[in-house]
């Protein structure tokens, strides 16, 4: 089973700040890595697919990069509405797995 | 518009059986796998397994294999997650989701509470 390790687990940030969340896979997964945002009491929402591909309707301040085992989600100019938990997910092999999540708190 | 509508919250006792549903619309049901994802209270997302609605072929995470069963009825575009004997540790929110590898459509979630 591929283990995805995110860092940090928690981050307190101010509006307009740039945020970087990393996701490291325990083995090679190519670009089969996707990012989700989950706000309290809501279902997860897809932000980025295949490591760096944008998703329709997602603000352009969200971007992704990486391949192989190391991946990054970047939020440029953070907004108050970005307070949420963020998860990476790999679909390279079965079982699919998620990272443990990163909680962003807005100061 | 793709929609996944899940059945309502359930309160059950340990040892009871349960089946929750995920009714889909807005796309061709047999075209995409449907996965189930668990989220225990205050915790992260866990992939449980998936079903190919075209032939009901399933894959399960080892963590859930043998404890849950995923089925689908393509005549009514609905997927199911079922337990034959619930445990208190099954208390969680359960989501159905679909997409082409990534998960771009999600149900609203079904809260399952198991308590004596």
CSV table of C-alpha atoms in Angstrom, one decimal:
chain,number,residue,atom,x,y,z
A,1,UNK,CA,0.0,0.0,0.0
A,2,UNK,CA,1.3,3.4,-0.9
A,3,UNK,CA,1.6,5.8,2.1
A,4,UNK,CA,1.1,9.5,1.4
A,5,UNK,CA,2.6,11.8,4.0
A,6,UNK,CA,1.6,15.4,4.1
A,7,UNK,CA,3.3,18.3,5.8
A,8,UNK,CA,2.5,20.3,7.8
A,9,UNK,CA,-0.4,18.7,9.7
A,10,UNK,CA,-1.6,22.2,10.7
A,11,UNK,CA,-0.7,25.7,9.7
A,12,UNK,CA,-2.0,29.1,10.9
A,13,UNK,CA,-1.7,31.7,8.1
A,14,UNK,CA,-2.7,35.3,7.4
A,15,UNK,CA,-4.7,36.4,4.4
A,16,UNK,CA,-2.7,37.2,1.2
A,17,UNK,CA,0.1,34.9,2.4
A,18,UNK,CA,1.4,32.2,0.1
A,19,UNK,CA,0.9,28.7,1.4
A,20,UNK,CA,2.7,25.5,0.4
A,21,UNK,CA,1.6,22.0,1.4
A,22,UNK,CA,3.7,19.0,0.5
A,23,UNK,CA,2.7,15.4,-0.1
A,24,UNK,CA,5.3,12.6,-0.3
A,25,UNK,CA,4.6,9.2,-1.6
A,26,UNK,CA,6.3,6.1,-0.2
A,27,UNK,CA,6.9,4.9,-3.7
A,28,UNK,CA,6.8,6.2,-7.3
A,29,UNK,CA,3.3,7.2,-8.5
A,30,UNK,CA,4.1,9.2,-11.6
A,31,UNK,CA,1.6,12.1,-11.8
A,32,UNK,CA,-1.3,10.1,-10.4
A,33,UNK,CA,-1.7,12.5,-7.5
A,34,UNK,CA,-4.8,14.7,-6.8
A,35,UNK,CA,-5.6,17.4,-4.3
A,36,UNK,CA,-8.9,18.1,-2.5
A,37,UNK,CA,-10.2,20.8,-0.2
A,38,UNK,CA,-12.7,20.0,2.6
A,39,UNK,CA,-14.5,22.7,4.5
A,40,UNK,CA,-16.2,21.9,7.8
A,41,UNK,CA,-19.4,19.9,7.3
A,42,UNK,CA,-18.9,19.7,3.6
A,43,UNK,CA,-17.9,17.0,1.1
A,44,UNK,CA,-14.4,17.1,-0.3
A,45,UNK,CA,-13.9,19.2,-3.5
A,46,UNK,CA,-11.4,18.4,-6.2
A,47,UNK,CA,-8.8,21.2,-6.6
A,48,UNK,CA,-6.0,19.8,-8.8
A,49,UNK,CA,-5.9,16.6,-10.8
A,50,UNK,CA,-2.8,14.7,-12.0
A,51,UNK,CA,-0.4,16.7,-9.9
A,52,UNK,CA,-0.7,20.0,-11.8
A,53,UNK,CA,-3.8,20.0,-14.0
A,54,UNK,CA,-6.3,22.7,-13.2
A,55,UNK,CA,-9.9,21.9,-12.5
A,56,UNK,CA,-12.8,24.0,-13.9
A,57,UNK,CA,-14.3,26.4,-11.4
A,58,UNK,CA,-11.3,26.3,-9.0
A,59,UNK,CA,-9.7,29.7,-8.4
A,60,UNK,CA,-6.4,30.2,-10.2
A,61,UNK,CA,-4.6,30.9,-6.9
A,62,UNK,CA,-4.6,27.1,-6.4
A,63,UNK,CA,-1.8,25.3,-8.3
A,64,UNK,CA,0.0,22.0,-8.1
A,65,UNK,CA,3.4,20.6,-9.0
A,66,UNK,CA,5.6,17.6,-8.7
A,67,UNK,CA,5.9,14.1,-10.0
A,68,UNK,CA,7.3,10.7,-8.9
A,69,UNK,CA,7.2,10.9,-5.1
A,70,UNK,CA,7.2,14.6,-4.2
A,71,UNK,CA,4.3,16.9,-4.8
A,72,UNK,CA,3.2,20.4,-3.8
A,73,UNK,CA,0.0,22.3,-3.5
A,74,UNK,CA,0.4,26.0,-3.6
A,75,UNK,CA,-2.1,28.6,-2.6
A,76,UNK,CA,-1.2,32.1,-3.8
A,77,UNK,CA,-2.6,35.1,-1.9
A,78,UNK,CA,-4.6,33.1,0.6
A,79,UNK,CA,-8.2,34.2,1.2
A,80,UNK,CA,-10.3,33.8,4.3
A,81,UNK,CA,-12.5,31.3,2.5
A,82,UNK,CA,-9.5,29.0,2.1
A,83,UNK,CA,-9.8,27.9,5.7
A,84,UNK,CA,-10.2,24.1,5.3
A,85,UNK,CA,-8.5,20.8,5.4
A,86,UNK,CA,-6.5,19.7,2.3
A,87,UNK,CA,-5.8,16.2,1.3
A,88,UNK,CA,-3.7,14.5,-1.4
A,89,UNK,CA,-4.9,11.3,-3.0
A,90,UNK,CA,-3.0,8.8,-5.2
A,91,UNK,CA,-4.7,6.7,-7.9
A,92,UNK,CA,-1.6,5.1,-9.2
A,93,UNK,CA,-2.2,1.7,-7.5
A,94,UNK,CA,-4.7,-0.1,-5.4
A,95,UNK,CA,-5.7,0.5,-2.8
A,96,UNK,CA,-6.1,4.2,-3.5
A,97,UNK,CA,-4.9,6.1,-0.5
A,98,UNK,CA,-5.2,9.6,0.9
A,99,UNK,CA,-2.7,11.7,2.9
A,100,UNK,CA,-3.5,12.4,6.5
A,101,UNK,CA,-4.6,15.9,5.7
A,102,UNK,CA,-3.4,19.5,6.4
A,103,UNK,CA,-5.6,21.9,8.3
A,104,UNK,CA,-5.3,25.5,7.4
A,105,UNK,CA,-6.4,28.1,9.9
A,106,UNK,CA,-6.8,31.7,8.9
A,107,UNK,CA,-5.4,34.2,11.5
B,1,UNK,CA,-25.0,18.1,-14.0
B,2,UNK,CA,-23.6,15.1,-12.2
B,3,UNK,CA,-25.3,14.4,-8.9
B,4,UNK,CA,-24.7,11.8,-6.3
B,5,UNK,CA,-27.4,11.7,-3.7
B,6,UNK,CA,-26.9,9.5,-0.6
B,7,UNK,CA,-29.4,8.1,1.8
B,8,UNK,CA,-30.0,9.6,5.1
B,9,UNK,CA,-28.3,9.3,8.5
B,10,UNK,CA,-28.6,6.0,10.3
B,11,UNK,CA,-28.4,5.1,14.0
B,12,UNK,CA,-27.8,1.4,14.6
B,13,UNK,CA,-26.8,-1.0,17.4
B,14,UNK,CA,-23.7,-3.2,17.3
B,15,UNK,CA,-24.3,-6.4,15.4
B,16,UNK,CA,-27.0,-5.0,13.2
B,17,UNK,CA,-26.9,-4.9,9.4
B,18,UNK,CA,-27.1,-1.8,7.2
B,19,UNK,CA,-27.1,-0.8,3.6
B,20,UNK,CA,-26.7,2.8,2.5
B,21,UNK,CA,-27.2,4.0,-1.0
B,22,UNK,CA,-25.8,6.5,-3.5
B,23,UNK,CA,-28.2,7.4,-6.3
B,24,UNK,CA,-26.5,9.0,-9.3
B,25,UNK,CA,-27.7,11.1,-12.2
B,26,UNK,CA,-26.4,13.4,-14.9
B,27,UNK,CA,-24.0,10.9,-16.5
B,28,UNK,CA,-23.7,7.4,-17.8
B,29,UNK,CA,-23.7,5.3,-14.7
B,30,UNK,CA,-21.7,2.4,-16.2
B,31,UNK,CA,-18.9,4.7,-17.5
B,32,UNK,CA,-17.1,5.4,-14.2
B,33,UNK,CA,-16.1,3.4,-11.1
B,34,UNK,CA,-17.8,4.5,-7.9
B,35,UNK,CA,-15.7,4.6,-4.7
B,36,UNK,CA,-16.7,4.7,-1.1
B,37,UNK,CA,-14.7,6.9,1.4
B,38,UNK,CA,-14.9,6.8,5.2
B,39,UNK,CA,-14.3,9.7,7.5
B,40,UNK,CA,-14.3,8.9,11.2
B,41,UNK,CA,-15.2,11.8,13.5
B,42,UNK,CA,-12.5,14.5,13.4
B,43,UNK,CA,-10.3,12.4,11.2
B,44,UNK,CA,-9.1,12.2,7.6
B,45,UNK,CA,-10.3,10.5,4.4
B,46,UNK,CA,-9.9,6.7,3.9
B,47,UNK,CA,-10.6,4.9,0.6
B,48,UNK,CA,-12.7,1.8,1.3
B,49,UNK,CA,-13.1,0.3,-2.1
B,50,UNK,CA,-14.8,0.7,-5.5
B,51,UNK,CA,-17.1,-0.9,-8.0
B,52,UNK,CA,-17.3,-0.9,-11.8
B,53,UNK,CA,-21.0,-0.5,-12.3
B,54,UNK,CA,-20.8,-2.0,-15.8
B,55,UNK,CA,-20.1,-5.5,-14.4
B,56,UNK,CA,-20.1,-5.1,-10.6
B,57,UNK,CA,-16.4,-5.9,-10.4
B,58,UNK,CA,-15.0,-4.7,-7.1
B,59,UNK,CA,-11.7,-3.8,-5.4
B,60,UNK,CA,-11.4,-3.3,-1.7
B,61,UNK,CA,-8.8,-1.8,0.6
B,62,UNK,CA,-7.3,-4.5,2.8
B,63,UNK,CA,-8.4,-2.5,5.8
B,64,UNK,CA,-12.1,-3.0,4.8
B,65,UNK,CA,-12.0,-6.3,2.9
B,66,UNK,CA,-14.4,-8.7,4.4
B,67,UNK,CA,-16.2,-6.2,6.6
B,68,UNK,CA,-18.1,-4.3,4.0
B,69,UNK,CA,-19.7,-5.1,0.6
B,70,UNK,CA,-20.1,-2.7,-2.3
B,71,UNK,CA,-22.7,-3.4,-4.9
B,72,UNK,CA,-24.5,-1.6,-7.7
B,73,UNK,CA,-27.8,-1.7,-9.5
B,74,UNK,CA,-27.3,-0.3,-13.0
B,75,UNK,CA,-31.0,-0.4,-13.7
B,76,UNK,CA,-31.5,2.4,-11.2
B,77,UNK,CA,-28.0,4.0,-11.4
B,78,UNK,CA,-27.4,3.4,-7.7
B,79,UNK,CA,-24.5,2.1,-5.7
B,80,UNK,CA,-24.6,0.6,-2.2
B,81,UNK,CA,-22.3,0.1,0.8
B,82,UNK,CA,-23.4,-2.6,3.2
B,83,UNK,CA,-22.4,-4.2,6.5
B,84,UNK,CA,-23.7,-7.5,7.9
B,85,UNK,CA,-22.6,-6.8,11.4
B,86,UNK,CA,-21.9,-3.3,12.5
B,87,UNK,CA,-19.3,-2.3,15.2
B,88,UNK,CA,-19.1,0.8,17.3
B,89,UNK,CA,-15.9,1.6,15.3
B,90,UNK,CA,-18.0,1.9,12.1
B,91,UNK,CA,-19.4,5.2,13.4
B,92,UNK,CA,-18.3,7.6,10.7
B,93,UNK,CA,-19.4,9.7,7.7
B,94,UNK,CA,-19.4,7.8,4.5
B,95,UNK,CA,-19.1,9.4,1.1
B,96,UNK,CA,-19.6,8.0,-2.4
B,97,UNK,CA,-17.6,9.5,-5.2
B,98,UNK,CA,-16.8,9.1,-8.8
B,99,UNK,CA,-14.4,10.3,-11.5
B,100,UNK,CA,-11.7,9.2,-13.9
B,101,UNK,CA,-9.0,8.3,-11.4
B,102,UNK,CA,-9.5,11.5,-9.6
B,103,UNK,CA,-12.8,12.1,-7.7
B,104,UNK,CA,-14.6,15.1,-9.1
B,105,UNK,CA,-18.1,14.3,-8.0
B,106,UNK,CA,-19.1,13.5,-4.4
B,107,UNK,CA,-22.2,12.6,-2.5
B,108,UNK,CA,-23.3,14.7,0.5
B,109,UNK,CA,-22.3,12.0,2.9
B,110,UNK,CA,-24.2,9.6,5.1
B,111,UNK,CA,-23.6,9.7,8.8
B,112,UNK,CA,-23.7,6.2,10.4
B,113,UNK,CA,-23.8,6.1,14.2
B,114,UNK,CA,-23.4,2.7,15.9
B,115,UNK,CA,-24.1,2.7,19.6
B,116,UNK,CA,-25.7,0.4,22.1
